[in-house]
Short mmCIF file of C-alpha atoms in Angstrom, two decimals:
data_model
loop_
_atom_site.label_atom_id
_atom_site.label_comp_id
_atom_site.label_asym_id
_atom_site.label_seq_id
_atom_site.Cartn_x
_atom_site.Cartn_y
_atom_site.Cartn_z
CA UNK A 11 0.00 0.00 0.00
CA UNK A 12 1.42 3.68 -0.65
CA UNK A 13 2.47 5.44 2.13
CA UNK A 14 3.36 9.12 2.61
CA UNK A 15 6.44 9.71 0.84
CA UNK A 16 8.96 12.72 2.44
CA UNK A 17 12.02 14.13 0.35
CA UNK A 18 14.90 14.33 0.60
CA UNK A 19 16.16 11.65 3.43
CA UNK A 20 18.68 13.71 4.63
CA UNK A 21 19.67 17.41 4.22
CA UNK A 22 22.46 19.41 5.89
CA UNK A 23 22.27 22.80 5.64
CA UNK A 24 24.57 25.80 7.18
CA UNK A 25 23.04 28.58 9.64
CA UNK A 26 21.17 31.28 7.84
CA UNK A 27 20.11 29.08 4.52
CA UNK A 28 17.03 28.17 3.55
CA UNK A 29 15.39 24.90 3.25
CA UNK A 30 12.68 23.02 1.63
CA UNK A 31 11.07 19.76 2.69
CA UNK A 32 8.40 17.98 0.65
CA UNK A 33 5.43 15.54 1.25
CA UNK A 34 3.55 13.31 -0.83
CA UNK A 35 0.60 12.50 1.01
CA UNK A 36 -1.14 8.83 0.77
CA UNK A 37 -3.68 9.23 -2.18
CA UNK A 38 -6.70 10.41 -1.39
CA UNK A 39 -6.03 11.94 2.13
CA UNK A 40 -7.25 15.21 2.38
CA UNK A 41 -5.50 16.37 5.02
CA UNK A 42 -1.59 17.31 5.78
CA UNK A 43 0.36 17.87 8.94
CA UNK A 44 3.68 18.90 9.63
CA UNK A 45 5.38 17.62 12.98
CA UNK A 46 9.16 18.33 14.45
CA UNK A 47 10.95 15.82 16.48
CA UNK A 48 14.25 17.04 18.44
CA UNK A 49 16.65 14.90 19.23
CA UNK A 50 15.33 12.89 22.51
CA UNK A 51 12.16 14.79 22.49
CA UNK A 52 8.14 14.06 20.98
CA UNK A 53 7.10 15.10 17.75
CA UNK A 54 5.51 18.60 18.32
CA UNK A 55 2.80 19.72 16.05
CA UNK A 56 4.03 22.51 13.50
CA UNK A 57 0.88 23.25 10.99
CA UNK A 58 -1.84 21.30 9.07
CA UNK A 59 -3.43 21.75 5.72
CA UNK A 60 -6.87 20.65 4.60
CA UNK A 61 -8.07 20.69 0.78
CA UNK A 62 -5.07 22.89 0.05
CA UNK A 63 -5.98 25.18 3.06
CA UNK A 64 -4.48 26.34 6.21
CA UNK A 65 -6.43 23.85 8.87
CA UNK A 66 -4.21 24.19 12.40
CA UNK A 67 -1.06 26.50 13.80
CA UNK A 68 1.14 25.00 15.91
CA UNK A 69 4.33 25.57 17.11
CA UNK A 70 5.72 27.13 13.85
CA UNK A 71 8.05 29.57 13.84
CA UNK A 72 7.43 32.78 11.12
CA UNK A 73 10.67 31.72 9.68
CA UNK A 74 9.02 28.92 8.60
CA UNK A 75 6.16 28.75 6.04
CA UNK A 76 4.38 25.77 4.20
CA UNK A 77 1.63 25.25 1.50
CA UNK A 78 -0.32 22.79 0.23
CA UNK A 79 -0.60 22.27 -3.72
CA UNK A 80 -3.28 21.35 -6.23
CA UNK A 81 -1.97 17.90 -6.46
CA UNK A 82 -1.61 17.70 -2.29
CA UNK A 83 1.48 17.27 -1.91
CA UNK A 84 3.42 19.96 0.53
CA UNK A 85 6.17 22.05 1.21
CA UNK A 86 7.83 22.73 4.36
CA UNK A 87 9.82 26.39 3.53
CA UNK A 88 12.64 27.04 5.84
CA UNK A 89 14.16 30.12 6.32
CA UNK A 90 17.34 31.82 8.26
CA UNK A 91 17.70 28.78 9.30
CA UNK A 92 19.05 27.61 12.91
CA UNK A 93 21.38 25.40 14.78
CA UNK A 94 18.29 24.50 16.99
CA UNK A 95 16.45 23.68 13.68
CA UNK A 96 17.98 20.44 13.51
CA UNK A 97 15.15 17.81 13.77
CA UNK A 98 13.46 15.44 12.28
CA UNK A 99 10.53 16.43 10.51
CA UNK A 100 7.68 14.58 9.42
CA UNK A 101 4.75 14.86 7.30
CA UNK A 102 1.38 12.63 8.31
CA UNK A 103 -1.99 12.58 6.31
CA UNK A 104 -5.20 11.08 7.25
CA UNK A 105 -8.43 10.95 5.66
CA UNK A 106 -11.35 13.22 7.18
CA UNK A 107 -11.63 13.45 11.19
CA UNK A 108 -11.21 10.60 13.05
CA UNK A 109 -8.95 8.61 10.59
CA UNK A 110 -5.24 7.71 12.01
CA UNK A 111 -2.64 9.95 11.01
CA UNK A 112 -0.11 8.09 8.54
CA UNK A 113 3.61 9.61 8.97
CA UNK A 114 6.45 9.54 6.36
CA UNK A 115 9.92 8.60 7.49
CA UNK A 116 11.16 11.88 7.80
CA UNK A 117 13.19 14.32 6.78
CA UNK A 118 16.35 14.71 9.22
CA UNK A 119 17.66 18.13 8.91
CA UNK A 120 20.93 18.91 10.39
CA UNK A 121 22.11 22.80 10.40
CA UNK A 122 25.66 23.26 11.04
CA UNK B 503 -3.99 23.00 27.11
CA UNK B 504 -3.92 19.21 26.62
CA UNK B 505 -0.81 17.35 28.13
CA UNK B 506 -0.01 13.62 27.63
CA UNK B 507 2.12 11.52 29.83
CA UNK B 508 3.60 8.73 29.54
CA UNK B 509 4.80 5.92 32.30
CA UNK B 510 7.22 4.69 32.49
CA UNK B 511 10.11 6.47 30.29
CA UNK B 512 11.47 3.34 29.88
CA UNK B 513 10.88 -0.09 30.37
CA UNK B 514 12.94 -3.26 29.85
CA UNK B 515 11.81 -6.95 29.87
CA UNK B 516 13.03 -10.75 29.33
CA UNK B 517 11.85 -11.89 26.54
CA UNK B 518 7.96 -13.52 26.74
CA UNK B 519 6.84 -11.23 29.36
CA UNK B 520 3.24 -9.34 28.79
CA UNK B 521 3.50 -5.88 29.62
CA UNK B 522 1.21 -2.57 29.77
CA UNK B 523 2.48 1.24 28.88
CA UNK B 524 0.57 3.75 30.47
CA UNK B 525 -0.74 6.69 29.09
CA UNK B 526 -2.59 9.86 31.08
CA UNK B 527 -4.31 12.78 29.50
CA UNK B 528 -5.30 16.29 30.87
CA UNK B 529 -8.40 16.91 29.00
CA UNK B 530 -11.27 14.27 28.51
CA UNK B 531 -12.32 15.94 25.76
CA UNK B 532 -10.88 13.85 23.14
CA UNK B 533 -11.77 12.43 19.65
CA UNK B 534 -9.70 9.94 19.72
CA UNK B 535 -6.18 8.39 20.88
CA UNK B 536 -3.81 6.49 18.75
CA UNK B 537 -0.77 4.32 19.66
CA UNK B 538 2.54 4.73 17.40
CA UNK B 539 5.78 2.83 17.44
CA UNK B 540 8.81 4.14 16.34
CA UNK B 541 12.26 2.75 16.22
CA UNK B 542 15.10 4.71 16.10
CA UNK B 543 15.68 7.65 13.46
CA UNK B 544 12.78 6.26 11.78
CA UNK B 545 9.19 7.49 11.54
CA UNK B 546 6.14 6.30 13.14
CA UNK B 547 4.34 3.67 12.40
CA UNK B 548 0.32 3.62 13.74
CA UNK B 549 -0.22 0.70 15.71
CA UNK B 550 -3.68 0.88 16.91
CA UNK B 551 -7.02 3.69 17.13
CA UNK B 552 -9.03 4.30 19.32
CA UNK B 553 -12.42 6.68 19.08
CA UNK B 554 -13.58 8.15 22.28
CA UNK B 555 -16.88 5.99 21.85
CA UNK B 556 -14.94 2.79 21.97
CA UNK B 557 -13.19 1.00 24.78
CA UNK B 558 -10.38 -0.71 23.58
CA UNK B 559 -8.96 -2.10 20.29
CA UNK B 560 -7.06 -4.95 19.46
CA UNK B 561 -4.10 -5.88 16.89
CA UNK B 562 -2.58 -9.16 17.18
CA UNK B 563 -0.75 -9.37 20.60
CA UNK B 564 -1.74 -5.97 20.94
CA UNK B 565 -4.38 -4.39 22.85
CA UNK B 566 -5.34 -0.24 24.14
CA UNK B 567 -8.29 0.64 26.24
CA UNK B 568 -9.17 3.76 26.57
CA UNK B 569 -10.92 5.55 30.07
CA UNK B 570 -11.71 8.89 28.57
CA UNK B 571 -13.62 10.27 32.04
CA UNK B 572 -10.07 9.02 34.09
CA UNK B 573 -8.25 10.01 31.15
CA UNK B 574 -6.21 7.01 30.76
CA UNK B 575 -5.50 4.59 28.45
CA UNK B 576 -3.02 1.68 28.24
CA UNK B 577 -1.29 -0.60 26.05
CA UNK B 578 -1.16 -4.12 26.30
CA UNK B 579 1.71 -6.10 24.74
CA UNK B 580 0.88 -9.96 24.71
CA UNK B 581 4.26 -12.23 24.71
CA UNK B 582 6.70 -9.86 24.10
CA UNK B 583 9.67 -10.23 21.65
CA UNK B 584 12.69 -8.48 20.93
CA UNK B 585 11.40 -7.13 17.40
CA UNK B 586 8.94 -5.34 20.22
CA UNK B 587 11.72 -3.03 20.64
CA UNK B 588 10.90 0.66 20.18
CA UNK B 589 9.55 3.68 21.51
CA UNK B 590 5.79 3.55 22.01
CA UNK B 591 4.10 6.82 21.78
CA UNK B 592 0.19 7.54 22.61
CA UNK B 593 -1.14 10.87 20.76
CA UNK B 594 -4.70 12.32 21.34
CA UNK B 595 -7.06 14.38 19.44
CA UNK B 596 -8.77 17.05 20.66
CA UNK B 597 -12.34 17.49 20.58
CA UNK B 598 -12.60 20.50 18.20
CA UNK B 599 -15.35 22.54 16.32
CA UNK B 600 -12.76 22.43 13.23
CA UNK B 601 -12.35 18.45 13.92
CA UNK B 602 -9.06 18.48 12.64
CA UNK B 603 -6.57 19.61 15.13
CA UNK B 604 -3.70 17.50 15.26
CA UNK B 605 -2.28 15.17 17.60
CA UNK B 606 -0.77 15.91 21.11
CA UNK B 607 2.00 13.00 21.47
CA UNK B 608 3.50 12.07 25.02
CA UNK B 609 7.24 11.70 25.44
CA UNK B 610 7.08 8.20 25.03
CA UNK B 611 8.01 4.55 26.52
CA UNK B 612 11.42 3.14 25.59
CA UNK B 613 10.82 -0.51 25.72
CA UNK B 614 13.70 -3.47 25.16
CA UNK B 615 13.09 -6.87 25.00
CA UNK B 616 16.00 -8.72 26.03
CA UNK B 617 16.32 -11.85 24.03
#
């Protein structure tokens, strides 16, 4: 079965870039989420996207900014980026409320 | 503001052993809970759902209950095995007029299962 498919892997990127993570939600799944694990921590909810609109705010910095396109997939948009930026972030979809979330792998950033 | 815990932090068993991971909740006004492995560096992987009309749910050798007035719910692992190592996190959905607010996760239970 598909799952929800996060690119790239890996990125390392220096303090003050920019970064962009994508998502490929499971077909059909209307709705996106963004979470951010630190190291040794829980994922903590960043934003969520339903039909291609903003749905939730988390814990998102302004440096940060995502969308969600025609075709459903996301982007994560990171900016002036961080040493304390370095996470693992994942992407989950679900179907409409009350459906489990599905998570991706993740993306682990590391900002050096 | 709805805060999960999680007890214990970490846990670690001979192999065979049934065990239960708590899991505590602040606000009883959820729409549902769901269980999550994850092993390290890796994502999460759901494991089992639970609605807040329902009482428990049951995969396999696993099994959650859910107490939403107590705000508790637990997760029962049936003959444990080493491949049961992982971190087992709960997560719980608010009750929200928007019905789609996103998942509060606790810290998690480290388990090992010592062959």
């Amino acid at each position: 079965a598909a799952g929800v498919i996060q690119s790239p892997r890996h990125l390392i990127k220096e303090k003050r870039e920019t970064a962009t993570l994508k998502c490929y939600p499971i077909p059909r799944h209307d709705t996106v989420y963004w979470y951010q694990q630190g190291p040794g921590q829980d994922p903590q909810f960043l934003i969520s996207f339903y039909e291609k609109m903003q749905s939730d705010k988390g814990s998102i910095p302004d440096r940060f900014s995502a969308q969600q396109f025609s075709d459903y997939h996301s982007e994560l948009n990171m900016s002036s980026l961080e040493l304390g930026d370095s996470a693992l972030y994942f992407c989950a979809s679900s179907l409409p409320t009350g459906s489990p979330l599905h998570f991706g792998n993740g993306t682990r950033l590391t900002v050096t | 503001k709805q805060e999960v815990t999680q007890i214990p932090a970490a846990l670690s068993v001979p192999e065979g052993e049934n065990l239960v991971l708590n899991c505590s909740f602040t606000d009883s006004a959820i729409y549902n809970l769901q269980w999550f492995r994850q092993d390290p560096g890796k994502g999460l992987t759901s494991l089992l759902l639970i609605q807040s009309s329902q009482r428990e749910q049951t995969s396999g050798r696993l099994n959650a209950s859910l107490d939403k007035s107590s705000g508790r719910s637990t997760l029962y692992i049936a003959a444990s095995q080493p491949g049961d190592s992982a971190t087992y996190l709960c997560a719980v959905r608010l009750l929200m007029d928007t019905g789609r607010r996103a998942l509060t996760f606790g810290s998690g239970t480290r388990l090992q299962v010592q062959p």
